[in-house]
Amino acid sequence: NSQIYFLGGLNNDMFELVDLKYANIRIAAESIVPYPPGIPVTIKGERISSQTIEYYTSLRKNDEFKVNAIDLSLNKILVVKQ
């Protein structure tokens, strides 16, 4: 039951990078695609869940992980400012 929010009218001043651990229930301002499998886990405009944070935390433990995101280490995620 994930709702996607349209962010088209927002400018970059309305986004901030936050530590992954503080991203729960925030609205993503970027899409995040881990490889493999190369399928987006987070879509821009989607509310970030605790399950998603747990998944990203587990990915970071794998030295071989790759991701298409602003912060390639997945320590931070771009979100809409509150």
Coordinates of N, CA, C and O in Angstrom, one line a residue:
N1 N 0.8 -1.2 0.0 CA 0.0 0.0 0.0 C 0.9 1.2 0.0 O 0.7 2.2 0.8
S2 N 1.8 1.3 -0.9 CA 2.7 2.4 -0.9 C 2.1 3.5 -1.8 O 1.8 3.3 -3.0
Q3 N 2.0 4.7 -1.3 CA 1.6 5.8 -2.1 C 2.8 6.6 -2.6 O 3.8 6.8 -1.9
I4 N 2.7 7.1 -3.9 CA 3.8 7.8 -4.5 C 3.3 9.3 -4.5 O 2.2 9.6 -5.0
Y5 N 4.2 10.2 -4.1 CA 3.9 11.6 -4.1 C 4.6 12.3 -5.2 O 5.7 12.0 -5.5
F6 N 3.9 13.1 -5.9 CA 4.5 13.8 -7.1 C 5.4 15.0 -6.6 O 4.9 15.8 -5.8
L7 N 6.6 15.0 -7.0 CA 7.6 15.9 -6.5 C 8.0 16.9 -7.6 O 9.0 17.7 -7.4
G8 N 7.3 16.9 -8.7 CA 7.7 17.8 -9.8 C 7.8 19.2 -9.6 O 8.6 20.0 -10.2
G9 N 7.0 19.8 -8.6 CA 7.0 21.2 -8.4 C 8.0 21.6 -7.3 O 8.1 22.8 -7.0
L10 N 8.8 20.7 -6.8 CA 9.7 21.0 -5.7 C 11.1 21.3 -6.3 O 11.5 20.7 -7.3
N11 N 11.8 22.2 -5.8 CA 13.2 22.5 -6.2 C 14.2 21.9 -5.2 O 13.8 21.4 -4.2
N12 N 15.4 21.9 -5.6 CA 16.5 21.3 -4.8 C 16.6 21.8 -3.4 O 17.1 21.1 -2.5
D13 N 16.1 23.0 -3.1 CA 16.2 23.6 -1.7 C 15.2 22.8 -0.8 O 15.3 22.9 0.4
M14 N 14.3 22.0 -1.4 CA 13.3 21.3 -0.6 C 13.7 19.9 -0.2 O 13.0 19.1 0.3
F15 N 15.0 19.5 -0.6 CA 15.5 18.2 -0.3 C 16.7 18.2 0.6 O 17.3 19.3 0.7
E16 N 16.9 17.1 1.3 CA 18.1 17.1 2.2 C 18.5 15.6 2.2 O 17.8 14.7 2.1
L17 N 19.9 15.4 2.5 CA 20.4 14.1 2.7 C 20.4 13.8 4.1 O 20.8 14.6 5.0
V18 N 19.8 12.7 4.5 CA 19.7 12.3 5.9 C 20.3 10.9 6.1 O 20.4 10.1 5.1
D19 N 20.8 10.6 7.2 CA 21.4 9.3 7.6 C 20.3 8.3 7.3 O 19.1 8.5 7.7
L20 N 20.7 7.1 6.8 CA 19.7 6.1 6.5 C 18.8 5.8 7.8 O 17.6 5.6 7.6
K21 N 19.4 5.7 8.9 CA 18.7 5.4 10.1 C 17.6 6.4 10.5 O 16.7 6.1 11.2
Y22 N 17.6 7.6 9.9 CA 16.6 8.6 10.2 C 15.6 8.8 9.0 O 14.8 9.7 9.0
A23 N 15.7 7.9 8.1 CA 14.9 8.1 6.8 C 13.5 7.4 7.0 O 12.6 7.6 6.1
N24 N 13.2 6.7 8.1 CA 11.9 6.0 8.2 C 10.8 7.0 8.1 O 10.8 8.0 8.8
I25 N 9.8 6.7 7.3 CA 8.6 7.4 7.0 C 8.8 8.7 6.3 O 7.9 9.5 6.0
R26 N 10.0 9.0 5.9 CA 10.3 10.2 5.1 C 10.0 9.9 3.6 O 9.9 8.8 3.2
I27 N 9.8 10.9 2.9 CA 9.5 10.8 1.4 C 10.8 10.9 0.6 O 11.5 11.9 0.7
A28 N 11.1 9.8 -0.1 CA 12.3 9.8 -0.9 C 12.3 10.8 -2.0 O 11.3 11.0 -2.7
A29 N 13.4 11.5 -2.2 CA 13.6 12.5 -3.3 C 14.5 11.9 -4.4 O 14.9 12.6 -5.3
E30 N 14.7 10.6 -4.3 CA 15.5 9.9 -5.4 C 15.0 8.5 -5.5 O 14.4 7.9 -4.5
S31 N 15.2 7.9 -6.6 CA 15.0 6.5 -6.8 C 16.3 5.7 -6.5 O 17.3 6.2 -6.8
I32 N 16.2 4.6 -5.8 CA 17.3 3.8 -5.4 C 17.2 2.4 -6.0 O 16.2 1.7 -5.8
V33 N 18.3 2.1 -6.8 CA 18.3 0.8 -7.5 C 19.5 0.0 -7.1 O 20.6 0.3 -7.6
P34 N 19.4 -1.0 -6.3 CA 20.6 -1.9 -6.0 C 20.8 -2.9 -7.1 O 19.9 -3.3 -7.8
Y35 N 22.1 -3.3 -7.3 CA 22.5 -4.3 -8.3 C 23.3 -5.4 -7.6 O 24.2 -5.1 -6.9
P36 N 23.0 -6.6 -7.9 CA 21.8 -7.1 -8.5 C 20.6 -6.9 -7.6 O 20.9 -6.8 -6.4
P37 N 19.4 -7.0 -8.0 CA 18.9 -7.4 -9.3 C 18.7 -6.3 -10.3 O 18.3 -6.6 -11.4
G38 N 18.9 -5.0 -9.9 CA 18.7 -3.9 -10.9 C 17.3 -3.5 -10.9 O 16.9 -2.9 -11.9
I39 N 16.5 -3.8 -9.9 CA 15.1 -3.4 -9.8 C 15.0 -2.3 -8.8 O 15.5 -2.5 -7.6
P40 N 14.3 -1.2 -9.0 CA 14.2 -0.1 -8.0 C 13.5 -0.6 -6.8 O 12.5 -1.3 -6.8
V41 N 14.1 -0.3 -5.6 CA 13.5 -0.7 -4.3 C 12.8 0.6 -3.8 O 11.7 0.4 -3.2
T42 N 13.3 1.7 -4.0 CA 12.7 3.0 -3.6 C 12.5 3.8 -4.9 O 13.4 4.0 -5.7
I43 N 11.3 4.4 -5.0 CA 10.9 5.3 -6.1 C 10.8 6.7 -5.6 O 10.3 6.9 -4.5
K44 N 11.3 7.6 -6.3 CA 11.2 9.1 -6.0 C 9.7 9.4 -5.7 O 8.9 9.0 -6.5
G45 N 9.5 9.9 -4.5 CA 8.1 10.3 -4.1 C 7.5 9.2 -3.2 O 6.4 9.4 -2.7
E46 N 8.2 8.1 -3.0 CA 7.6 7.0 -2.1 C 8.1 7.2 -0.7 O 9.2 7.7 -0.4
R47 N 7.2 6.9 0.3 CA 7.5 7.0 1.7 C 8.4 5.8 2.0 O 8.1 4.6 1.6
I48 N 9.5 6.0 2.7 CA 10.5 5.0 3.0 C 10.0 4.2 4.3 O 9.7 4.8 5.3
S49 N 10.1 2.9 4.2 CA 9.6 2.1 5.3 C 10.8 1.6 6.1 O 11.9 1.5 5.7
S50 N 10.5 1.1 7.3 CA 11.5 0.5 8.1 C 12.0 -0.8 7.5 O 13.2 -1.1 7.6
Q51 N 11.2 -1.5 6.7 CA 11.7 -2.7 6.0 C 12.7 -2.3 5.0 O 13.7 -3.1 4.7
T52 N 12.5 -1.2 4.3 CA 13.4 -0.8 3.3 C 14.7 -0.4 3.9 O 15.8 -0.8 3.4
I53 N 14.7 0.3 5.0 CA 15.9 0.6 5.7 C 16.7 -0.6 6.2 O 17.9 -0.7 6.0
E54 N 16.0 -1.6 6.7 CA 16.6 -2.9 7.0 C 17.3 -3.5 5.8 O 18.4 -4.1 5.9
Y55 N 16.6 -3.5 4.7 CA 17.1 -4.1 3.5 C 18.4 -3.4 3.1 O 19.4 -4.0 2.8
Y56 N 18.4 -2.0 3.0 CA 19.6 -1.3 2.7 C 20.7 -1.5 3.7 O 21.9 -1.6 3.3
T57 N 20.4 -1.6 4.9 CA 21.4 -1.9 6.0 C 22.1 -3.3 5.7 O 23.3 -3.4 5.8
S58 N 21.3 -4.3 5.3 CA 21.8 -5.6 5.0 C 22.7 -5.5 3.8 O 23.7 -6.2 3.7
L59 N 22.3 -4.7 2.8 CA 23.1 -4.6 1.5 C 24.5 -4.0 1.8 O 25.5 -4.5 1.2
R60 N 24.5 -3.0 2.7 CA 25.8 -2.4 3.0 C 26.8 -3.3 3.6 O 28.0 -3.1 3.6
K61 N 26.3 -4.4 4.2 CA 27.2 -5.4 4.8 C 28.0 -6.2 3.8 O 28.9 -6.9 4.1
N62 N 27.5 -6.2 2.5 CA 28.1 -6.9 1.4 C 29.0 -6.0 0.7 O 28.6 -5.0 0.1
D63 N 30.3 -6.4 0.7 CA 31.3 -5.5 0.1 C 31.1 -5.4 -1.4 O 31.7 -4.5 -2.1
E64 N 30.4 -6.3 -2.0 CA 30.2 -6.4 -3.5 C 29.0 -5.6 -4.0 O 28.8 -5.5 -5.2
F65 N 28.2 -5.0 -3.0 CA 27.0 -4.4 -3.5 C 27.3 -3.1 -4.3 O 28.2 -2.4 -4.1
K66 N 26.4 -2.9 -5.3 CA 26.4 -1.7 -6.1 C 25.0 -1.1 -6.1 O 24.0 -1.8 -5.9
V67 N 24.9 0.2 -6.2 CA 23.6 0.9 -6.1 C 23.7 2.1 -7.0 O 24.7 2.8 -7.1
N68 N 22.5 2.4 -7.6 CA 22.3 3.7 -8.3 C 21.6 4.6 -7.3 O 20.4 4.4 -7.1
A69 N 22.3 5.5 -6.7 CA 21.7 6.4 -5.7 C 22.7 7.6 -5.6 O 23.8 7.6 -6.0
I70 N 22.2 8.7 -5.0 CA 23.0 9.9 -4.7 C 24.3 9.5 -3.9 O 25.4 9.8 -4.3
D71 N 24.0 8.8 -2.8 CA 25.1 8.3 -1.9 C 25.4 6.9 -2.3 O 24.6 6.0 -1.9
L72 N 26.4 6.6 -3.0 CA 26.7 5.2 -3.4 C 27.0 4.2 -2.2 O 26.9 3.0 -2.4
S73 N 27.3 4.8 -1.1 CA 27.5 3.9 0.1 C 26.2 3.6 0.8 O 26.2 2.8 1.8
L74 N 25.1 4.3 0.5 CA 23.8 4.1 1.1 C 23.9 4.5 2.6 O 23.1 4.0 3.4
N75 N 24.8 5.3 3.0 CA 24.8 5.8 4.4 C 23.8 6.9 4.5 O 23.2 7.1 5.6
K76 N 23.5 7.6 3.4 CA 22.5 8.7 3.4 C 21.5 8.5 2.3 O 21.9 8.0 1.2
I77 N 20.3 9.1 2.4 CA 19.3 9.1 1.4 C 18.7 10.5 1.2 O 18.5 11.2 2.2
L78 N 18.5 10.8 0.0 CA 17.9 12.1 -0.3 C 16.4 12.1 -0.1 O 15.7 11.2 -0.6
V79 N 15.9 13.0 0.8 CA 14.5 13.0 1.1 C 14.0 14.4 1.0 O 14.7 15.4 0.9
V80 N 12.6 14.5 1.1 CA 12.0 15.8 1.1 C 12.1 16.4 2.5 O 11.9 15.7 3.5
K81 N 12.5 17.6 2.6 CA 12.6 18.3 3.9 C 11.3 18.3 4.6 O 10.2 18.5 4.0
Q82 N 11.3 18.2 5.9 CA 10.1 18.2 6.7 C 9.7 19.6 7.0 O 10.5 20.5 7.2

